[in-house]
Short mmCIF file of C-alpha atoms in Angstrom, two decimals:
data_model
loop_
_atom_site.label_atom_id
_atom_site.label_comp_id
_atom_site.label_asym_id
_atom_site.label_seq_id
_atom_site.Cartn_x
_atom_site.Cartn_y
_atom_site.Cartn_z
CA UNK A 231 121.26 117.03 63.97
CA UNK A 232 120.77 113.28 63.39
CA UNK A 233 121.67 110.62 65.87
CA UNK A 234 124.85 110.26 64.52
CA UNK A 235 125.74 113.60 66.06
CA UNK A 236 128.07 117.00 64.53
CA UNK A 237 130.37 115.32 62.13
CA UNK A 238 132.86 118.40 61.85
CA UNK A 239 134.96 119.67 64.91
CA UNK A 240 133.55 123.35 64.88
CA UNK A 241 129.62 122.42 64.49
CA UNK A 242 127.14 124.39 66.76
CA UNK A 243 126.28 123.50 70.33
CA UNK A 244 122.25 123.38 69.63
CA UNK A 245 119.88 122.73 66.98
CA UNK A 246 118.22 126.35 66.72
CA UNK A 247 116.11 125.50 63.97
CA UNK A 248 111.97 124.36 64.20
CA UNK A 249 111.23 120.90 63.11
CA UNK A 250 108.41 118.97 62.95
CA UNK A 251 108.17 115.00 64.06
CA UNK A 252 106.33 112.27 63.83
CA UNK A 253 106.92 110.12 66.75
CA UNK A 254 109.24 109.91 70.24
CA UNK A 255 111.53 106.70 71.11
CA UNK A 256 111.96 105.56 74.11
CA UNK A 257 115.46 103.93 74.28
CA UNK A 258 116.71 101.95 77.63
CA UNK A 259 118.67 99.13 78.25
CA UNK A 260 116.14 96.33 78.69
CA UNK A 261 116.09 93.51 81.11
CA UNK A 262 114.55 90.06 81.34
CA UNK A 263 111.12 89.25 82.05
CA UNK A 264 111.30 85.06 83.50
CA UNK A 265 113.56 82.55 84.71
CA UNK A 266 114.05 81.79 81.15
CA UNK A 267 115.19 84.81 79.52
CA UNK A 268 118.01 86.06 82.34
CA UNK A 269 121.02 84.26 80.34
CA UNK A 270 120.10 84.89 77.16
CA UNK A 271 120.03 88.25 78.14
CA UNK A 272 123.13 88.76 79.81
CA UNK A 273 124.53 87.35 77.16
CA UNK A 274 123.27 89.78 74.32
CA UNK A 275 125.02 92.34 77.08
CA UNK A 276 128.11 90.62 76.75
CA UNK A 277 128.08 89.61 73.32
CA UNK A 278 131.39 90.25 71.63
CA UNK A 279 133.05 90.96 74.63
CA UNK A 280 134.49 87.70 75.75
CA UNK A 281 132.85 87.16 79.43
CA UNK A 282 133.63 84.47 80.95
CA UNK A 283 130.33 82.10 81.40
CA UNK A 284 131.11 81.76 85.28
CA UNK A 285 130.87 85.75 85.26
CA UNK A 286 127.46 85.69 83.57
CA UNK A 287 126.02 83.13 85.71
CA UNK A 288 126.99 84.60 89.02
CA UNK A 289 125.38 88.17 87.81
CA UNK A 290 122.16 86.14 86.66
CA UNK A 291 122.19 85.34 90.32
CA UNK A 292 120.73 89.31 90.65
CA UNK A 293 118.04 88.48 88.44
CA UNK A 294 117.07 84.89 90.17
CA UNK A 295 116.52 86.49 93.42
CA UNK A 296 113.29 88.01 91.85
CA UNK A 297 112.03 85.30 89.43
CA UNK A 298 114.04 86.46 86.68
CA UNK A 299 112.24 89.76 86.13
CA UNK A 300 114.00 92.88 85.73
CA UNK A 301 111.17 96.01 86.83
CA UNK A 302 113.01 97.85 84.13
CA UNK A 303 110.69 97.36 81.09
CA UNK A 304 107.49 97.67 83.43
CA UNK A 305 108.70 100.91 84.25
CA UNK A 306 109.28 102.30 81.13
CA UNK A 307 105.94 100.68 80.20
CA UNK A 308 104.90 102.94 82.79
CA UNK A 309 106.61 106.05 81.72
CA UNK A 310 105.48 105.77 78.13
CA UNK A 311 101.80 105.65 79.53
CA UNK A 312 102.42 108.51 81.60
CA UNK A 313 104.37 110.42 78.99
CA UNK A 314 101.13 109.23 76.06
CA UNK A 315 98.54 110.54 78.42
CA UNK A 316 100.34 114.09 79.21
CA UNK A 317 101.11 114.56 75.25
CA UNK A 318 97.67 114.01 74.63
CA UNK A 319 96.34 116.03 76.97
CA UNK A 320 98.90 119.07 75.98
CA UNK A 321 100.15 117.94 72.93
CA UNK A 322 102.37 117.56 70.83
CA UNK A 323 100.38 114.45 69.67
CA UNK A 324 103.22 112.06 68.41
CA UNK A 325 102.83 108.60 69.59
CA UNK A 326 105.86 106.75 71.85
CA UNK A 327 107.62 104.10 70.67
CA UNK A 328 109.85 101.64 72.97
CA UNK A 329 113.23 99.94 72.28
CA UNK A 330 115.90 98.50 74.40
CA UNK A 331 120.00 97.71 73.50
CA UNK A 332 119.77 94.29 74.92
CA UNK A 333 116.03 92.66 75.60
CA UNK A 334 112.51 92.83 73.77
CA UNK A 335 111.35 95.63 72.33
CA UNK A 336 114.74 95.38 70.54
CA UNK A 337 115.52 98.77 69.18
CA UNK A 338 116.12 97.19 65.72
CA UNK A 339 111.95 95.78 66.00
CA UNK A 340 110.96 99.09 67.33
CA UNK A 341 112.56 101.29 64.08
CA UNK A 342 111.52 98.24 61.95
CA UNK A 343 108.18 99.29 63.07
CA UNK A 344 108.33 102.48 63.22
CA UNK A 345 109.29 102.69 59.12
CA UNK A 346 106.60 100.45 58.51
CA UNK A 347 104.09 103.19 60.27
CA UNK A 348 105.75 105.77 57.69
CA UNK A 349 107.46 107.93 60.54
CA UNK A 350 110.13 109.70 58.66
CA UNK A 351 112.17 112.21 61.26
CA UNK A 352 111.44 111.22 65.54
CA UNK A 353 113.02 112.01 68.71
CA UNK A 354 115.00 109.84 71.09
CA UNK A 355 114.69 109.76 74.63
CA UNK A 356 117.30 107.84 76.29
CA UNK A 357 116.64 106.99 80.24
CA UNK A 358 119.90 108.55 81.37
CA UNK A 359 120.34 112.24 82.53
CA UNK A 360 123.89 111.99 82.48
CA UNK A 361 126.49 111.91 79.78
CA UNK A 362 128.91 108.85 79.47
CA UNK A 363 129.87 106.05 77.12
CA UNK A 364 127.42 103.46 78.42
CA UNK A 365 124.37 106.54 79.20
CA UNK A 366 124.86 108.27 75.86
CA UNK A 367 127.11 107.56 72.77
CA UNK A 368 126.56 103.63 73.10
CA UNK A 369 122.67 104.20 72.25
CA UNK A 370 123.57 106.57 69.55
CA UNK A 371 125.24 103.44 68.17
CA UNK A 372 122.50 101.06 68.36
CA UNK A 373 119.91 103.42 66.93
CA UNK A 374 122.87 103.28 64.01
CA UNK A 375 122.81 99.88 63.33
CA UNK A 376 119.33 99.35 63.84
CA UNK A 377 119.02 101.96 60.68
CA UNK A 378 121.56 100.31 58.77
CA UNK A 379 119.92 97.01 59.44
CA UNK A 380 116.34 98.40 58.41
CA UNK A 381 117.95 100.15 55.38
CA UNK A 382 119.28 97.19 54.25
CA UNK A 383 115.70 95.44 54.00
CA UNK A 384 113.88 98.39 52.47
CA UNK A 385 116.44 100.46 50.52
CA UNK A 386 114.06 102.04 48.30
CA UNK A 387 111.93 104.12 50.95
CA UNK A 388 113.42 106.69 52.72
CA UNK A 389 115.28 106.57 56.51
CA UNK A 390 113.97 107.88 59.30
CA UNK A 391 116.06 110.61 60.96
CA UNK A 392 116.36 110.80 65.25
CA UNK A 393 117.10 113.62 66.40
CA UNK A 394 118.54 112.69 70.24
CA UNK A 395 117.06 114.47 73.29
CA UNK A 396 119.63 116.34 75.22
CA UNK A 397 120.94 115.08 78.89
CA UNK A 398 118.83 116.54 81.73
CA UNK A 399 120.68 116.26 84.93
CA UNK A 400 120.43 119.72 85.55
CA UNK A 401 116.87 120.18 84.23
CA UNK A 402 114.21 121.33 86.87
CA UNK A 403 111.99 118.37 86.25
CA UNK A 404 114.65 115.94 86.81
CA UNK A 405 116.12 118.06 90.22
CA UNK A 406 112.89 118.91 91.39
CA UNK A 407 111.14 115.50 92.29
CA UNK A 408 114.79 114.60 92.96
CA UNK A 409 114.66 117.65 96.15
CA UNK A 410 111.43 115.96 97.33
CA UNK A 411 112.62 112.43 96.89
CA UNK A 412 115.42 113.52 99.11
CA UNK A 413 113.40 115.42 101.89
CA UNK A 414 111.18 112.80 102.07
CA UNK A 415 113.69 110.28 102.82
CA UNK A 416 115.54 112.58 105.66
CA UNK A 417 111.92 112.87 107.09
CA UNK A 418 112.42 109.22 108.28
CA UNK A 419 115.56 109.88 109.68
CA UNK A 420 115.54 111.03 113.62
CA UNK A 421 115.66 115.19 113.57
CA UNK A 422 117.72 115.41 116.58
CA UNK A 423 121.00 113.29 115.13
CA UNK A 424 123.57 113.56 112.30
CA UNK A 425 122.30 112.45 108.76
CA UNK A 426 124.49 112.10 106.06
CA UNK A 427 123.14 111.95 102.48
CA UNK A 428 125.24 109.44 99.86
CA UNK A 429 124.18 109.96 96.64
CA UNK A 430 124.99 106.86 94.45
CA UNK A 431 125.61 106.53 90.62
CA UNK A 432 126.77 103.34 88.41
CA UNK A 433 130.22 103.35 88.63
CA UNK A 434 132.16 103.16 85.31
CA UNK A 435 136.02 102.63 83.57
CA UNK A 436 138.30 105.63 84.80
CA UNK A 437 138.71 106.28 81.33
CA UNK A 438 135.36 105.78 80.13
CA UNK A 439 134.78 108.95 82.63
CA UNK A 440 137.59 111.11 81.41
CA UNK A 441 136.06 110.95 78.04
CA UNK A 442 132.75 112.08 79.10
CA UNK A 443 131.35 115.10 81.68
CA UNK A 444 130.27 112.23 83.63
CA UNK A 445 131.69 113.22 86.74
CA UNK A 446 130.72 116.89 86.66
CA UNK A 447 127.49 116.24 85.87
CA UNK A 448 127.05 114.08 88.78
CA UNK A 449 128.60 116.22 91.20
CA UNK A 450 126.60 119.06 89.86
CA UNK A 451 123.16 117.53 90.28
CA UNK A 452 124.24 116.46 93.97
CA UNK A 453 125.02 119.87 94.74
CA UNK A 454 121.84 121.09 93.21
CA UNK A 455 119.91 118.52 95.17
CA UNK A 456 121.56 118.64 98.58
CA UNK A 457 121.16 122.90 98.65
CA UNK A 458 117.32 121.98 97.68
CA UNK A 459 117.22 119.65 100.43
CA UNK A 460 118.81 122.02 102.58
CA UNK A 461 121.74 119.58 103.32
CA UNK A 462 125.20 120.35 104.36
CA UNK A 463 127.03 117.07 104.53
CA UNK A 464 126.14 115.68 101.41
CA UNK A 465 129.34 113.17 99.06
CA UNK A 466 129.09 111.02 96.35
CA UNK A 467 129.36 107.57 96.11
CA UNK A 468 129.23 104.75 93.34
CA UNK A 469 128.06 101.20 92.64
CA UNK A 470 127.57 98.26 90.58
CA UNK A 471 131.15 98.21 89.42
CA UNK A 472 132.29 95.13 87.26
CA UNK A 473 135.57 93.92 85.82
CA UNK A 474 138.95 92.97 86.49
CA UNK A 475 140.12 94.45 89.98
CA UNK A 476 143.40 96.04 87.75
CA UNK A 477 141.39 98.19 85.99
CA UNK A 478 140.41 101.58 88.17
CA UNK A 479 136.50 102.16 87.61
CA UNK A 480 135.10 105.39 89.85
CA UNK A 481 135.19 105.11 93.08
CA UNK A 482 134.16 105.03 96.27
CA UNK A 483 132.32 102.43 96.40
CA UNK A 484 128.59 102.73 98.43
CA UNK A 485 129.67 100.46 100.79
CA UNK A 486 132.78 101.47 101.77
CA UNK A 487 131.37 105.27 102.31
CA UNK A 488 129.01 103.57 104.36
CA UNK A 489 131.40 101.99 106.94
CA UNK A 490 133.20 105.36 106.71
CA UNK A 491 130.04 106.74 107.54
CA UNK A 492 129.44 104.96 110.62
CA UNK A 493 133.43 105.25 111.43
CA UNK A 494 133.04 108.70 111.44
CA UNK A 495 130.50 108.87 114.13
CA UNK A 496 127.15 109.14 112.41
CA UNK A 497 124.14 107.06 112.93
CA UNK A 498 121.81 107.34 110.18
CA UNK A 499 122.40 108.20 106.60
CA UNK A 500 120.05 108.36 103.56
CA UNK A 501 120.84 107.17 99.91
CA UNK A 502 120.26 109.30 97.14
CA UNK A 503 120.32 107.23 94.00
CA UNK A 504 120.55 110.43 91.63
CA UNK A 505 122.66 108.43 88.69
CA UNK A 506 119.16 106.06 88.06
CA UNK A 507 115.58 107.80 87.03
CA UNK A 508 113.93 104.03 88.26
CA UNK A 509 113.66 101.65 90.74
CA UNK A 510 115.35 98.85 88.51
CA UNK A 511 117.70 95.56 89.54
CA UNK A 512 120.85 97.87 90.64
CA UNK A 513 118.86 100.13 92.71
CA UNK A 514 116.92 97.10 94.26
CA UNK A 515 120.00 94.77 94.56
CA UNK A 516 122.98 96.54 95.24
CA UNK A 517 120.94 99.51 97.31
CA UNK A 518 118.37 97.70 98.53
CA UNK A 519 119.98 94.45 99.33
CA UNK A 520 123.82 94.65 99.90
CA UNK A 521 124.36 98.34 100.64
CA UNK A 522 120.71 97.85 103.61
CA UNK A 523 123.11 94.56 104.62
CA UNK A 524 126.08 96.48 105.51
CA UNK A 525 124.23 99.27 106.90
CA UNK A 526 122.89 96.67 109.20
CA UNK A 527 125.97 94.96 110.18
CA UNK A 528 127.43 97.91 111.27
CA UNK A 529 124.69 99.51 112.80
CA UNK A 530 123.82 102.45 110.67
CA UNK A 531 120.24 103.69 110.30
CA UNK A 532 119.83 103.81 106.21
CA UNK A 533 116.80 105.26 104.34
CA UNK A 534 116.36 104.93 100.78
CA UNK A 535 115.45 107.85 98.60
CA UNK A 536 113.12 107.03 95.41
CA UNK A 537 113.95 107.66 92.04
CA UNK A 538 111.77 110.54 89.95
CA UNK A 539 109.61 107.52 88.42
CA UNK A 540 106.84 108.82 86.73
CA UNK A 541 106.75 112.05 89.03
CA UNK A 542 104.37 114.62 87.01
CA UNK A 543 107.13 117.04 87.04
CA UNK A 544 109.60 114.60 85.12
CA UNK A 545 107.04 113.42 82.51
CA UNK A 546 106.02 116.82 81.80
CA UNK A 547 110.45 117.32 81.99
CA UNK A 548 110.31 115.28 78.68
CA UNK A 549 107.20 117.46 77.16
CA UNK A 550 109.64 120.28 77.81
CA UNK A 551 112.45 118.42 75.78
CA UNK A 552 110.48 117.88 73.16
CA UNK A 553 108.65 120.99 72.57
CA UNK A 554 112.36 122.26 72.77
CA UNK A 555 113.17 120.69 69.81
CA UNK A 556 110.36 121.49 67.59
CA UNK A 557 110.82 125.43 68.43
CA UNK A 558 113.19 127.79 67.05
CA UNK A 559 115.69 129.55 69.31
CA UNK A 560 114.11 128.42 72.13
CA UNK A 561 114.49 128.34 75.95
CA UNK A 562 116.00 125.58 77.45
CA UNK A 563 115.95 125.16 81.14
CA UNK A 564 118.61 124.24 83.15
CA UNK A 565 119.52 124.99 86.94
CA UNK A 566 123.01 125.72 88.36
CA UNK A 567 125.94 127.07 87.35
CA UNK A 568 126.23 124.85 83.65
CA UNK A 569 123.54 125.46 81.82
CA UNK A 570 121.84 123.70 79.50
CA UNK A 571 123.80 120.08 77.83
CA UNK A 572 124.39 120.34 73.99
CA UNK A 573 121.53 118.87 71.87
CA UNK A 574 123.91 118.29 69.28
CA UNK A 575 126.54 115.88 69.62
CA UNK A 576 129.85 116.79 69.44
CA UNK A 577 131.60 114.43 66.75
CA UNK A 578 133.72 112.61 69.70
CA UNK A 579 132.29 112.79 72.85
CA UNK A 580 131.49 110.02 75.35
CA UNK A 581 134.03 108.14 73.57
CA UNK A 582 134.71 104.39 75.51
CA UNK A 583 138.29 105.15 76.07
CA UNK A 584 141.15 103.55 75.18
CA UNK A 585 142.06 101.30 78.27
CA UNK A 586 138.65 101.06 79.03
CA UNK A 587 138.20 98.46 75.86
CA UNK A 588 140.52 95.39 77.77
CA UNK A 589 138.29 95.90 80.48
CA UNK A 590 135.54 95.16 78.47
CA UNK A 591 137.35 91.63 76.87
CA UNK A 592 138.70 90.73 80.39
CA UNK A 593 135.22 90.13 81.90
CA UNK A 594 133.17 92.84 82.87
CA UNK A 595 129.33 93.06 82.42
CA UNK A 596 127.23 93.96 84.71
CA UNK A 597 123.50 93.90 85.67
CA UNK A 598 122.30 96.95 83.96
CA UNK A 599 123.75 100.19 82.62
#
């Protein structure tokens, strides 16, 4: 399967078949790194799209409230060293490579590169366990162009083919750091009171969702996590939504469950961010800032779960991936009731969705994916 996914309606589920690779890409969404580079960047995340400028500078607004730098990039700089060392140390040995939609490493640069190091078939890794528009088909597109783009300039040697990781919401190394993430965070909570847990995930267009098995992926992993955790009352929760106030995104929002929260007569509750494998500007703005803000104003105890990071068990998570897709007929973990995600793309899933495309032109962008 190549990254532009099954092109006929009745094309298997998985790739059964051994290959051999030459490299890994790590794709993300990229963020700035100064004061200087937080417009130009929202802008490349708006481009073609029709935001209005007042829009852009009231989200760069997130970014000025820590000196312009996004922590994405440092931690997938972070990941890729973790992820180098354990393929080294277990193989396979095929170097990482690092490319973002919208900031430096551009993914055009990175397969730019990558041709000119002669790798000729590589994997993607995209850092979003769940399927959507935004987490899935909309990096599949940029890996496109960036091909057609290299293509163009150097039409006489051959293309590289990337082959896309599957989704791993329901993979152990993704739940299982996610379990201890949790259980540490109730640990801070008092034993002898009600805790609720709120998991949180970006919110995105109603119809983006109904295109994708965003939803019941989500809910899936939450259930997986909370019966880990061994936690009862457990909901889920979204944040970070953008756009026109017509247009119905997922809801509720984090904040909202949170008054409900305390409305409903419990004192302490712990966020779960399970939709976000990092610590980057969404988690530490809208969780970390405005969600701890409205915790405090209504007087709710709120502890913050971490995200799976560089947890050994994830990094070795993505070892597992890729040795998956180098062996034939192999096994391919998955917890719960599911099973394992597709590794080949059907030909039109995570599709935007029709009405979420005004959406889009009226003005929404938003800090990260």
């Amino acid at each position: 399967m190549s990254i532009y996914g099954a092109q006929t309606p009745n094309a298997p589920k998985f790739d059964d078949q051994a290959r051999a690779y030459d490299a890994i890409l790590l794709l993300s969404f990229g963020g700035p790194e100064g004061m200087d580079d937080v417009i130009p960047f929202l802008e490349k995340v708006a481009e073609g799209r029709n935001i209005p400028r007042e829009r852009l500078e009231e989200v760069a607004e997130h970014y000025y409230h820590f000196d312009g730098i996004s922590p994405i990039n440092g931690q997938n700089r972070a990941l890729i060293a973790a992820l180098d060392a354990h393929l080294k140390a277990n193989g396979p040995h095929l170097p990482v490579y690092f490319g973002n939609r919208n900031w430096h490493p551009f993914v055009t640069d990175t397969v730019r590169q990558m041709q000119a190091d002669g790798v000729r078939r590589a994997l993607v890794f995209v850092t979003s366990a769940f399927s959507s528009y935004s987490g899935c088909r909309q990096y599949r597109e940029h890996v496109i162009r960036a091909l057609d783009t290299v293509r163009a300039e150097v039409p006489d040697t051959p293309a590289i083919t990337f082959d896309k990781l599957r989704v791993y919401y329901n993979h152990p190394g993704f739940v299982a750091p996610m379990i201890e993430k949790a259980r540490a965070a109730l640990a801070e909570c008092a034993p002898d009171a009600p805790v609720r847990v709120i998991f949180t995930a970006h919110s995105v267009p109603l119809s983006m969702a109904q295109h994708s098995d965003y939803v019941v992926q989500l809910e899936e992993a939450c259930r997986l996590v909370a019966e880990g955790a061994g936690v009862d009352d457990y909901t889920l929760a979204y944040q970070s939504r953008s756009g026109p106030p017509h247009i119905p995104w997922l809801e509720p929002d984090i904040n909202d469950v949170l008054r409900q929260t305390q409305a409903d007569g419990i004192a302490q509750a712990v966020i779960v961010p399970i939709g976000f494998i990092s610590d980057h500007m969404e988690v530490l703005y809208d969780l970390d800032g405005e969600a701890r803000e409205t915790a405090a104003d209504i007087g709710l105890h709120l502890v913050r779960a971490e995200t799976v990071g560089t947890h050994p068990a994830f990094v070795a998570m993505i070892r597992d991936l890729i040795v998956e897709r180098m062996t034939a007929n192999p096994v391919r973990l998955a917890w719960g009731v599911r099973g394992p995600n597709h590794d080949v793309c059907p030909l039109h899933c995570c599709a935007k969705g029709e009405s979420a495309r005004p959406a889009a032109q009226a003005g929404t962008v938003s800090a990260a994916p």
